[in-house]
Short mmCIF file of C-alpha atoms in Angstrom, two decimals:
data_model
loop_
_atom_site.label_atom_id
_atom_site.label_comp_id
_atom_site.label_asym_id
_atom_site.label_seq_id
_atom_site.Cartn_x
_atom_site.Cartn_y
_atom_site.Cartn_z
CA MET A 1 0.00 0.01 0.01
CA THR A 2 1.14 3.56 -0.62
CA PRO A 3 1.70 5.97 2.28
CA VAL A 4 -1.50 7.83 1.40
CA GLN A 5 -3.53 4.59 1.41
CA THR A 6 -2.00 3.51 4.69
CA THR A 7 -2.43 6.83 6.55
CA ARG A 8 -6.07 7.23 5.60
CA PHE A 9 -6.85 4.72 8.35
CA LEU A 10 -5.21 6.97 10.92
CA PRO A 11 -6.96 9.77 12.84
CA ARG A 12 -6.78 13.04 10.84
CA ALA A 13 -4.29 14.69 13.28
CA TYR A 14 -1.65 12.00 12.64
CA ARG A 15 -1.80 11.80 8.81
CA PRO A 16 0.41 14.82 8.02
CA LEU A 17 3.31 13.26 10.00
CA PHE A 18 3.85 10.58 7.31
CA ALA A 19 4.34 13.14 4.63
CA HIS A 20 7.87 13.49 6.12
CA ALA A 21 10.18 10.74 4.74
CA ASP A 22 12.57 10.89 7.72
CA PHE A 23 9.77 10.52 10.21
CA ARG A 24 8.44 7.47 8.27
CA ARG A 25 11.92 5.94 8.55
CA LEU A 26 12.49 6.87 12.20
CA LEU A 27 9.21 5.67 13.63
CA PRO A 28 9.62 1.84 12.90
CA ALA A 29 13.20 1.94 14.26
CA LEU A 30 12.04 3.62 17.46
CA ALA A 31 9.19 1.05 17.63
CA ALA A 32 11.75 -1.78 17.32
CA SER A 33 13.80 -0.53 20.22
CA ASP A 34 10.64 0.09 22.25
CA LEU A 35 9.57 -3.49 21.63
CA GLY A 36 13.00 -4.69 22.94
CA ASP A 37 12.54 -2.57 26.03
CA GLY A 38 8.96 -3.89 26.37
CA MET A 39 10.33 -7.40 26.64
CA SER A 40 12.98 -6.21 29.06
CA VAL A 41 10.23 -4.95 31.39
CA VAL A 42 9.78 -8.67 32.20
CA ALA A 43 13.15 -10.07 31.31
CA VAL A 44 15.39 -7.79 33.47
CA ALA A 45 13.27 -8.37 36.49
CA TRP A 46 12.83 -12.14 35.98
CA LEU A 47 16.50 -12.71 35.46
CA ALA A 48 17.34 -10.82 38.60
CA ILE A 49 14.96 -13.12 40.56
CA GLU A 50 16.54 -16.19 38.95
CA ILE A 51 20.15 -15.32 39.76
CA ALA A 52 19.64 -13.65 43.14
CA PRO A 53 21.11 -15.36 46.23
CA PRO A 54 18.41 -16.83 48.54
CA GLY A 55 16.52 -14.18 50.43
CA GLN A 56 17.97 -11.32 48.35
CA SER A 57 15.69 -11.22 45.29
CA GLY A 58 14.00 -7.92 46.36
CA MET A 59 17.36 -6.23 46.83
CA LEU A 60 18.85 -7.46 43.53
CA LEU A 61 15.57 -6.67 41.69
CA GLY A 62 15.67 -3.10 42.91
CA ALA A 63 19.35 -2.71 42.08
CA ALA A 64 18.96 -4.21 38.62
CA LEU A 65 15.94 -1.95 37.64
CA ALA A 66 17.73 1.06 39.09
CA ALA A 67 20.95 0.25 37.19
CA TYR A 68 18.95 0.03 33.98
CA ALA A 69 18.19 3.78 34.19
CA LEU A 70 19.99 5.69 37.01
CA PRO A 71 23.46 5.93 35.44
CA GLY A 72 21.92 7.97 32.60
CA ALA A 73 21.56 10.93 34.98
CA ALA A 74 25.32 10.81 35.74
CA GLY A 75 26.14 10.45 32.02
CA ALA A 76 24.02 13.48 31.31
CA LEU A 77 26.29 15.63 33.45
CA LEU A 78 29.68 13.94 33.08
CA PHE A 79 29.99 13.74 29.29
CA GLY A 80 28.69 17.09 28.27
CA ARG A 81 32.07 18.50 27.45
CA TRP A 82 32.63 15.86 24.77
CA LEU A 83 29.13 15.21 23.54
CA ARG A 84 27.27 18.49 23.50
CA HIS A 85 28.49 19.52 20.06
CA LEU A 86 27.40 16.29 18.35
CA PRO A 87 24.31 16.14 16.12
CA ALA A 88 21.20 14.66 17.67
CA GLY A 89 21.25 11.66 15.36
CA ARG A 90 24.81 10.76 16.34
CA LEU A 91 23.87 10.93 20.06
CA LEU A 92 20.99 8.52 19.47
CA VAL A 93 23.26 6.21 17.50
CA ALA A 94 25.97 6.27 20.19
CA ASP A 95 23.45 5.45 22.92
CA SER A 96 21.89 2.62 20.83
CA ARG A 97 25.33 1.07 20.05
CA ILE A 98 26.40 1.05 23.71
CA ARG A 99 23.10 -0.51 24.76
CA ALA A 100 23.35 -3.11 21.95
CA VAL A 101 26.89 -4.13 23.01
CA LEU A 102 26.52 -4.23 26.77
CA LEU A 103 23.05 -5.74 26.84
CA GLY A 104 24.32 -8.25 24.35
CA CYS A 105 26.98 -9.32 26.87
CA VAL A 106 24.23 -10.45 29.30
CA PRO A 107 23.22 -13.55 27.36
CA LEU A 108 26.87 -14.32 26.54
CA ALA A 109 27.80 -14.20 30.26
CA TRP A 110 24.77 -16.34 31.14
CA ALA A 111 25.71 -18.89 28.48
CA ALA A 112 29.28 -19.01 29.83
CA GLY A 113 27.98 -19.51 33.37
CA VAL A 114 29.66 -16.37 34.75
CA LEU A 115 26.65 -14.06 35.18
CA HIS A 116 27.22 -13.10 38.73
CA PRO A 117 24.66 -10.60 40.22
CA VAL A 118 27.39 -7.87 40.38
CA LEU A 119 28.30 -8.35 36.72
CA TYR A 120 24.62 -8.26 35.84
CA VAL A 121 24.05 -4.99 37.57
CA ALA A 122 27.26 -3.55 36.04
CA LEU A 123 26.28 -4.43 32.48
CA LEU A 124 22.81 -2.93 33.02
CA ALA A 125 24.38 0.21 34.48
CA GLY A 126 26.90 0.52 31.58
CA SER A 127 24.15 0.15 28.98
CA SER A 128 22.21 3.10 30.39
CA VAL A 129 25.01 5.60 30.82
CA LEU A 130 24.21 7.58 27.62
CA HIS A 131 20.43 7.15 27.88
CA ALA A 132 19.88 10.86 28.58
CA TRP A 133 21.72 11.76 25.41
CA GLY A 134 19.82 9.20 23.40
CA ASN A 135 16.51 10.37 24.78
CA ALA A 136 17.38 13.96 24.03
CA GLY A 137 18.46 12.97 20.48
CA ARG A 138 15.14 11.12 19.98
CA TYR A 139 13.00 14.11 20.74
CA SER A 140 15.36 16.55 19.10
CA LEU A 141 15.08 14.61 15.81
CA ILE A 142 11.32 14.79 16.05
CA ALA A 143 11.51 18.53 16.58
CA GLN A 144 13.94 18.89 13.64
CA ILE A 145 11.91 16.76 11.26
CA LEU A 146 8.45 18.25 11.90
CA PRO A 147 7.01 21.73 12.11
CA PRO A 148 5.81 23.06 15.47
CA ASP A 149 2.08 22.51 14.79
CA GLN A 150 2.69 18.74 14.37
CA ARG A 151 4.66 18.14 17.54
CA LEU A 152 1.86 17.24 19.90
CA ALA A 153 0.57 14.62 17.39
CA ALA A 154 4.16 13.29 16.91
CA ASN A 155 4.87 13.20 20.60
CA ALA A 156 1.55 11.41 21.19
CA LEU A 157 2.26 8.86 18.42
CA VAL A 158 5.79 8.17 19.56
CA SER A 159 4.70 7.75 23.17
CA SER A 160 1.82 5.55 21.98
CA THR A 161 4.17 3.28 20.04
CA GLY A 162 6.15 2.97 23.25
CA SER A 163 2.99 2.04 25.09
CA ALA A 164 2.09 -0.40 22.31
CA SER A 165 5.41 -2.14 22.86
CA ILE A 166 4.27 -2.78 26.47
CA ILE A 167 1.31 -4.68 24.97
CA VAL A 168 3.36 -6.90 22.77
CA GLY A 169 6.74 -6.96 24.60
CA PRO A 170 5.75 -8.29 28.01
CA ALA A 171 3.24 -10.74 26.54
CA LEU A 172 5.88 -12.04 24.24
CA ALA A 173 8.49 -12.18 27.00
CA GLY A 174 6.06 -13.96 29.36
CA PHE A 175 5.41 -16.61 26.67
CA LEU A 176 9.15 -17.03 25.70
CA ALA A 177 10.31 -17.07 29.31
CA ALA A 178 8.55 -20.36 29.66
CA VAL A 179 10.85 -22.00 27.03
CA ILE A 180 14.04 -19.89 27.04
CA SER A 181 16.02 -17.95 29.63
CA PRO A 182 15.24 -14.23 30.20
CA ALA A 183 18.89 -13.60 29.47
CA LEU A 184 18.17 -14.42 25.88
CA LEU A 185 15.32 -12.04 25.81
CA ILE A 186 17.64 -9.29 26.90
CA GLY A 187 19.77 -10.31 23.92
CA LEU A 188 16.81 -9.62 21.72
CA ASP A 189 16.56 -6.18 23.32
CA ALA A 190 20.16 -5.64 22.40
CA LEU A 191 19.44 -6.59 18.83
CA SER A 192 16.60 -4.02 18.67
CA PHE A 193 18.97 -1.22 19.65
CA ALA A 194 21.38 -2.42 16.89
CA VAL A 195 18.49 -1.97 14.43
CA LEU A 196 17.80 1.51 15.79
CA ALA A 197 21.43 2.55 15.46
CA ALA A 198 21.55 1.35 11.90
CA GLN A 199 18.36 3.09 10.80
CA VAL A 200 19.17 6.42 12.53
CA GLY A 201 22.55 6.34 10.73
CA ARG A 202 20.59 6.69 7.45
CA LEU A 203 18.83 9.90 8.61
CA ARG A 204 21.67 12.18 7.58
CA SER A 205 19.34 15.11 6.80
CA ALA A 206 17.96 14.89 10.36
CA ALA A 207 21.30 14.46 12.15
CA ALA A 208 22.42 18.10 11.75
CA ARG A 209 20.77 21.25 12.83
CA PRO A 210 18.89 23.26 10.18
CA ASP A 211 21.68 25.77 10.27
CA GLY A 212 24.04 23.04 9.18
CA LYS A 213 26.51 23.61 12.02
CA GLY A 214 26.03 20.12 13.32
CA ALA A 215 25.75 20.88 16.99
CA THR A 216 23.40 18.78 19.01
CA ALA A 217 19.82 19.97 19.17
CA ALA A 218 19.41 19.09 22.83
CA PRO A 219 22.62 19.00 24.84
CA VAL A 220 22.25 17.54 28.31
CA ASP A 221 25.24 18.72 30.36
CA ALA A 222 26.01 20.46 33.57
CA ASP A 223 26.11 23.94 32.07
CA GLY A 224 22.95 23.39 30.03
CA SER A 225 21.05 21.91 33.01
CA ALA A 226 22.10 24.72 35.31
CA THR A 227 21.05 27.37 32.74
CA GLY A 228 17.84 25.57 32.15
CA LEU A 229 17.05 25.50 35.88
CA ARG A 230 17.64 29.26 36.04
CA LEU A 231 15.17 29.73 33.24
CA LEU A 232 12.65 27.43 34.87
CA ARG A 233 12.75 29.53 38.08
CA LYS A 234 11.35 32.33 35.98
CA GLN A 235 8.51 30.15 34.84
CA PRO A 236 6.76 28.78 37.99
CA GLU A 237 4.12 26.91 36.01
CA LEU A 238 6.74 24.84 34.14
CA LEU A 239 8.74 24.38 37.37
CA GLY A 240 5.60 23.13 38.96
CA ILE A 241 4.87 20.57 36.28
CA LEU A 242 8.53 19.41 36.47
CA ALA A 243 8.24 18.91 40.26
CA LEU A 244 4.97 17.12 39.89
CA THR A 245 6.45 14.78 37.19
CA TRP A 246 9.58 14.10 39.34
CA PHE A 247 7.51 12.97 42.34
CA PHE A 248 5.16 11.10 40.14
CA ASN A 249 7.99 9.09 38.55
CA PHE A 250 9.63 8.65 42.02
CA LEU A 251 6.52 7.15 43.51
CA TYR A 252 6.15 4.78 40.54
CA GLY A 253 9.55 3.31 41.19
CA PRO A 254 8.72 1.11 44.18
CA ALA A 255 5.64 -0.21 42.38
CA GLU A 256 7.75 -1.41 39.43
CA VAL A 257 9.91 -3.45 41.88
CA ALA A 258 6.96 -4.72 43.85
CA LEU A 259 4.86 -6.00 40.96
CA PRO A 260 7.16 -9.01 39.94
CA LEU A 261 7.49 -10.02 43.56
CA HIS A 262 3.72 -9.71 44.05
CA VAL A 263 3.32 -12.08 41.14
CA THR A 264 5.86 -14.59 42.49
CA GLU A 265 5.33 -14.35 46.30
CA ASP A 266 1.72 -13.31 46.73
CA LEU A 267 0.11 -14.90 43.69
CA HIS A 268 2.58 -17.76 43.31
CA ALA A 269 2.50 -17.29 39.51
CA GLY A 270 5.06 -17.10 36.71
CA ALA A 271 6.42 -14.76 34.11
CA GLY A 272 3.28 -15.16 31.98
CA LEU A 273 1.13 -13.33 34.54
CA LEU A 274 3.68 -10.59 34.99
CA GLY A 275 3.73 -10.19 31.16
CA LEU A 276 -0.09 -10.02 31.18
CA TYR A 277 -0.09 -7.14 33.68
CA TRP A 278 2.24 -5.09 31.55
CA THR A 279 0.48 -6.02 28.35
CA LEU A 280 -2.84 -4.80 29.69
CA PHE A 281 -1.20 -1.72 31.10
CA GLY A 282 0.25 -0.98 27.64
CA ALA A 283 -3.11 -1.52 25.92
CA GLY A 284 -4.69 1.09 28.15
CA ALA A 285 -1.73 3.41 27.67
CA VAL A 286 -1.98 3.24 23.81
CA LEU A 287 -5.60 4.22 23.95
CA GLY A 288 -4.95 6.92 26.52
CA GLY A 289 -1.93 8.31 24.59
CA LEU A 290 -3.84 8.55 21.31
CA ALA A 291 -6.55 10.51 23.15
CA ALA A 292 -4.01 13.14 24.24
CA GLY A 293 -4.97 15.54 21.47
CA ALA A 294 -8.55 15.59 22.51
CA LEU A 295 -7.60 16.64 26.08
CA ARG A 296 -6.31 19.96 24.70
CA ARG A 297 -9.83 21.36 24.91
CA PHE A 298 -9.71 21.00 28.76
CA PRO A 299 -7.68 22.97 31.33
CA LEU A 300 -4.41 21.04 31.41
CA TRP A 301 -3.48 21.47 35.07
CA PRO A 302 -6.65 19.75 36.23
CA VAL A 303 -6.22 17.04 33.65
CA THR A 304 -2.57 16.45 34.69
CA LEU A 305 -3.48 16.24 38.39
CA GLY A 306 -6.37 13.88 37.53
CA ILE A 307 -3.96 11.56 35.71
CA VAL A 308 -1.71 11.49 38.80
CA ALA A 309 -4.64 10.81 41.18
CA GLY A 310 -6.16 8.23 38.85
CA TRP A 311 -2.95 6.18 38.56
CA GLY A 312 -2.59 6.16 42.35
CA LEU A 313 -6.15 4.96 42.88
CA ALA A 314 -5.55 2.08 40.36
CA LEU A 315 -2.85 0.70 42.68
CA VAL A 316 -4.82 0.77 45.95
CA PRO A 317 -6.72 -2.51 45.35
CA PHE A 318 -3.51 -4.46 45.42
CA GLY A 319 -3.17 -3.70 49.10
CA LEU A 320 -6.73 -4.74 49.77
CA GLY A 321 -5.97 -8.30 48.74
CA ALA A 322 -8.09 -8.13 45.56
CA PRO A 323 -7.91 -11.14 43.30
CA ALA A 324 -5.68 -11.15 40.21
CA ALA A 325 -8.61 -10.51 37.89
CA VAL A 326 -9.49 -7.30 39.66
CA THR A 327 -5.92 -6.01 39.85
CA LEU A 328 -5.43 -6.79 36.18
CA ALA A 329 -8.48 -4.64 35.35
CA CYS A 330 -7.10 -1.92 37.62
CA PHE A 331 -3.72 -2.01 35.93
CA THR A 332 -5.39 -1.71 32.51
CA LEU A 333 -7.36 1.35 33.72
CA GLY A 334 -4.17 2.75 35.19
CA GLY A 335 -2.49 2.57 31.81
CA LEU A 336 -5.50 4.29 30.11
CA ILE A 337 -5.31 7.02 32.65
CA TYR A 338 -1.54 7.43 32.44
CA GLY A 339 -1.32 7.29 28.63
CA PRO A 340 -1.60 11.03 27.79
CA PHE A 341 0.82 12.15 30.54
CA THR A 342 4.11 12.05 28.57
CA ALA A 343 2.75 13.70 25.44
CA LEU A 344 1.07 16.50 27.49
CA SER A 345 4.24 17.11 29.54
CA TYR A 346 6.53 17.41 26.50
CA THR A 347 4.11 19.54 24.64
CA LEU A 348 3.68 21.97 27.55
CA PHE A 349 7.50 22.46 27.63
CA GLN A 350 7.70 22.82 23.82
CA GLU A 351 4.91 25.38 23.70
CA ARG A 352 5.57 27.44 26.85
CA THR A 353 9.32 27.88 26.41
CA PRO A 354 10.86 30.46 24.03
CA THR A 355 12.48 28.83 21.02
CA ASP A 356 15.96 30.01 21.76
CA SER A 357 15.74 28.47 25.28
CA LEU A 358 13.89 25.25 24.49
CA THR A 359 16.92 22.96 24.25
CA THR A 360 18.41 24.31 27.42
CA VAL A 361 15.18 23.85 29.34
CA LEU A 362 14.69 20.31 27.97
CA ALA A 363 18.24 19.57 29.09
CA ALA A 364 17.32 20.59 32.64
CA ARG A 365 14.07 18.57 32.47
CA SER A 366 15.90 15.41 31.23
CA ALA A 367 18.69 15.63 33.75
CA ALA A 368 16.20 16.17 36.69
CA LEU A 369 13.72 13.50 35.68
CA LEU A 370 16.36 10.80 35.07
CA THR A 371 16.89 10.59 38.83
CA ALA A 372 13.32 10.18 39.82
CA GLY A 373 12.26 6.65 38.76
CA PRO A 374 15.59 4.95 39.51
CA VAL A 375 15.82 6.46 43.02
CA GLY A 376 12.28 5.21 43.69
CA THR A 377 13.15 1.86 42.19
CA ALA A 378 16.22 1.52 44.45
CA LEU A 379 14.06 2.38 47.44
CA GLY A 380 11.64 -0.36 46.42
CA GLY A 381 13.89 -3.27 47.48
CA PRO A 382 14.25 -2.19 51.20
CA LEU A 383 10.55 -1.25 51.35
CA ILE A 384 9.54 -4.70 50.09
CA ALA A 385 11.79 -6.36 52.68
CA LEU A 386 10.08 -4.28 55.38
CA LEU A 387 6.46 -4.26 54.24
CA GLY A 388 6.01 -6.90 51.52
CA PRO A 389 5.24 -6.34 47.77
CA ARG A 390 1.40 -6.00 48.15
CA GLN A 391 1.67 -3.42 50.79
CA VAL A 392 4.30 -1.50 48.76
CA LEU A 393 1.97 -1.35 45.75
CA ALA A 394 -0.80 0.01 47.85
CA ALA A 395 1.49 2.54 49.65
CA SER A 396 2.74 3.75 46.26
CA GLY A 397 -0.84 4.33 45.17
CA ILE A 398 -1.82 6.19 48.31
CA ALA A 399 1.18 8.38 48.22
CA THR A 400 0.54 9.22 44.53
CA VAL A 401 -3.02 10.23 45.32
CA ALA A 402 -1.68 12.48 48.17
CA LEU A 403 0.74 13.98 45.64
CA ALA A 404 -2.16 15.00 43.43
CA VAL A 405 -4.04 16.50 46.36
CA ILE A 406 -0.92 18.47 47.40
CA GLY A 407 -0.42 19.66 43.78
CA ALA A 408 -4.03 20.80 43.58
CA ALA A 409 -3.64 22.71 46.87
CA VAL A 410 -0.46 24.39 45.73
CA ARG A 411 -2.09 25.27 42.40
CA VAL A 412 -5.15 26.78 44.06
CA ARG A 413 -3.06 28.75 46.48
CA GLY A 414 -0.92 30.07 43.64
CA LEU A 415 -4.01 31.28 41.72
CA ARG A 416 -5.31 33.02 44.75
CA ARG A 417 -2.14 34.99 45.17
CA VAL A 418 -1.74 36.08 41.58
CA ARG A 419 -3.97 35.35 38.63
CA PRO A 420 -1.93 35.70 35.39
CA PRO A 421 -3.19 34.07 32.17
CA SER A 422 -3.09 30.35 32.76
CA LEU A 423 -0.20 28.51 31.16
CA LEU A 424 -1.95 25.21 31.65
#
């Protein structure tokens, strides 16, 4: 089928995106790496449980999940001197190649019988060290390829393909984990990043800035982050949404650790059920993400706070001892509620920041948010040892609802003090 024939089945807001050849090439490659990460949602956790010493599965699980993301925050600050002048495409390629090589070492070490927990965590940590740069390169390429009036649709579509990978990836991983080791699934994730690196390398027109100077479109370094934070202090609305997003991601971290152990310890089930949880979450998130454009007609602060509160409420039934069928439905609803959040957040920053400051502000945003989820994930292990996985899931949900209430109170107080035109 021709591109025109294919895109006519899409909602009208998304059809213009496929008139851009580079976007048509980039999207499938991003989807491939997202599918690999979708499988790793199950595989990284399940392999940690398999190789953990007796009685230490919670601690190793928390360390593995944190290692898969947290070093990216350090890499964002440490390598700015050398990487900030590179084109966005080269940054994404560099990140993808490192992830392909180091994640590929996991199945090799497993096959050789030398995959010690320390080596496992080290390989995961090394694979994520340039993740901030790769993520900045991803969204910078989108901003370069597409005009401003198509960015919300592109952000929503890209985030929805990521959510779609959580439908297919965990389900596929849960099925395959019954017949092959999760270490081999991580090897497939490595292969997906090799595909992404190869495809982005073909987007030479998108790898350089429009001015042809070749500097990266979204440097994430110490100077850029500091400057971005200074700019954000002058924009309290954006600083508020950044703070809300940080705590939202932080409170999600313990739940990510608790869910696999809830499946194994509380429900006495296998990787298939864990994959089903994430698959249903992804299905809800796809639908929610694609609905992001429709939410623009509503005041966005109330919508954003409603998303936070809704996700928290979806976790509370876990602590009440609800059966698996009920918590599966709640997790699906949670994905539906969460789906629009990423697209709305990025679009708010893109629209409310002056063009000449956008890359600097996004640098600060990336550097700040990279610490949130992994710190919460690392905290998840000790909390599970103290409370148990079911109670940690419920506590994460209650704390998230409280975050939404606090955010609403701060918002109302700010509007009472000064009433400028609403940015959200």
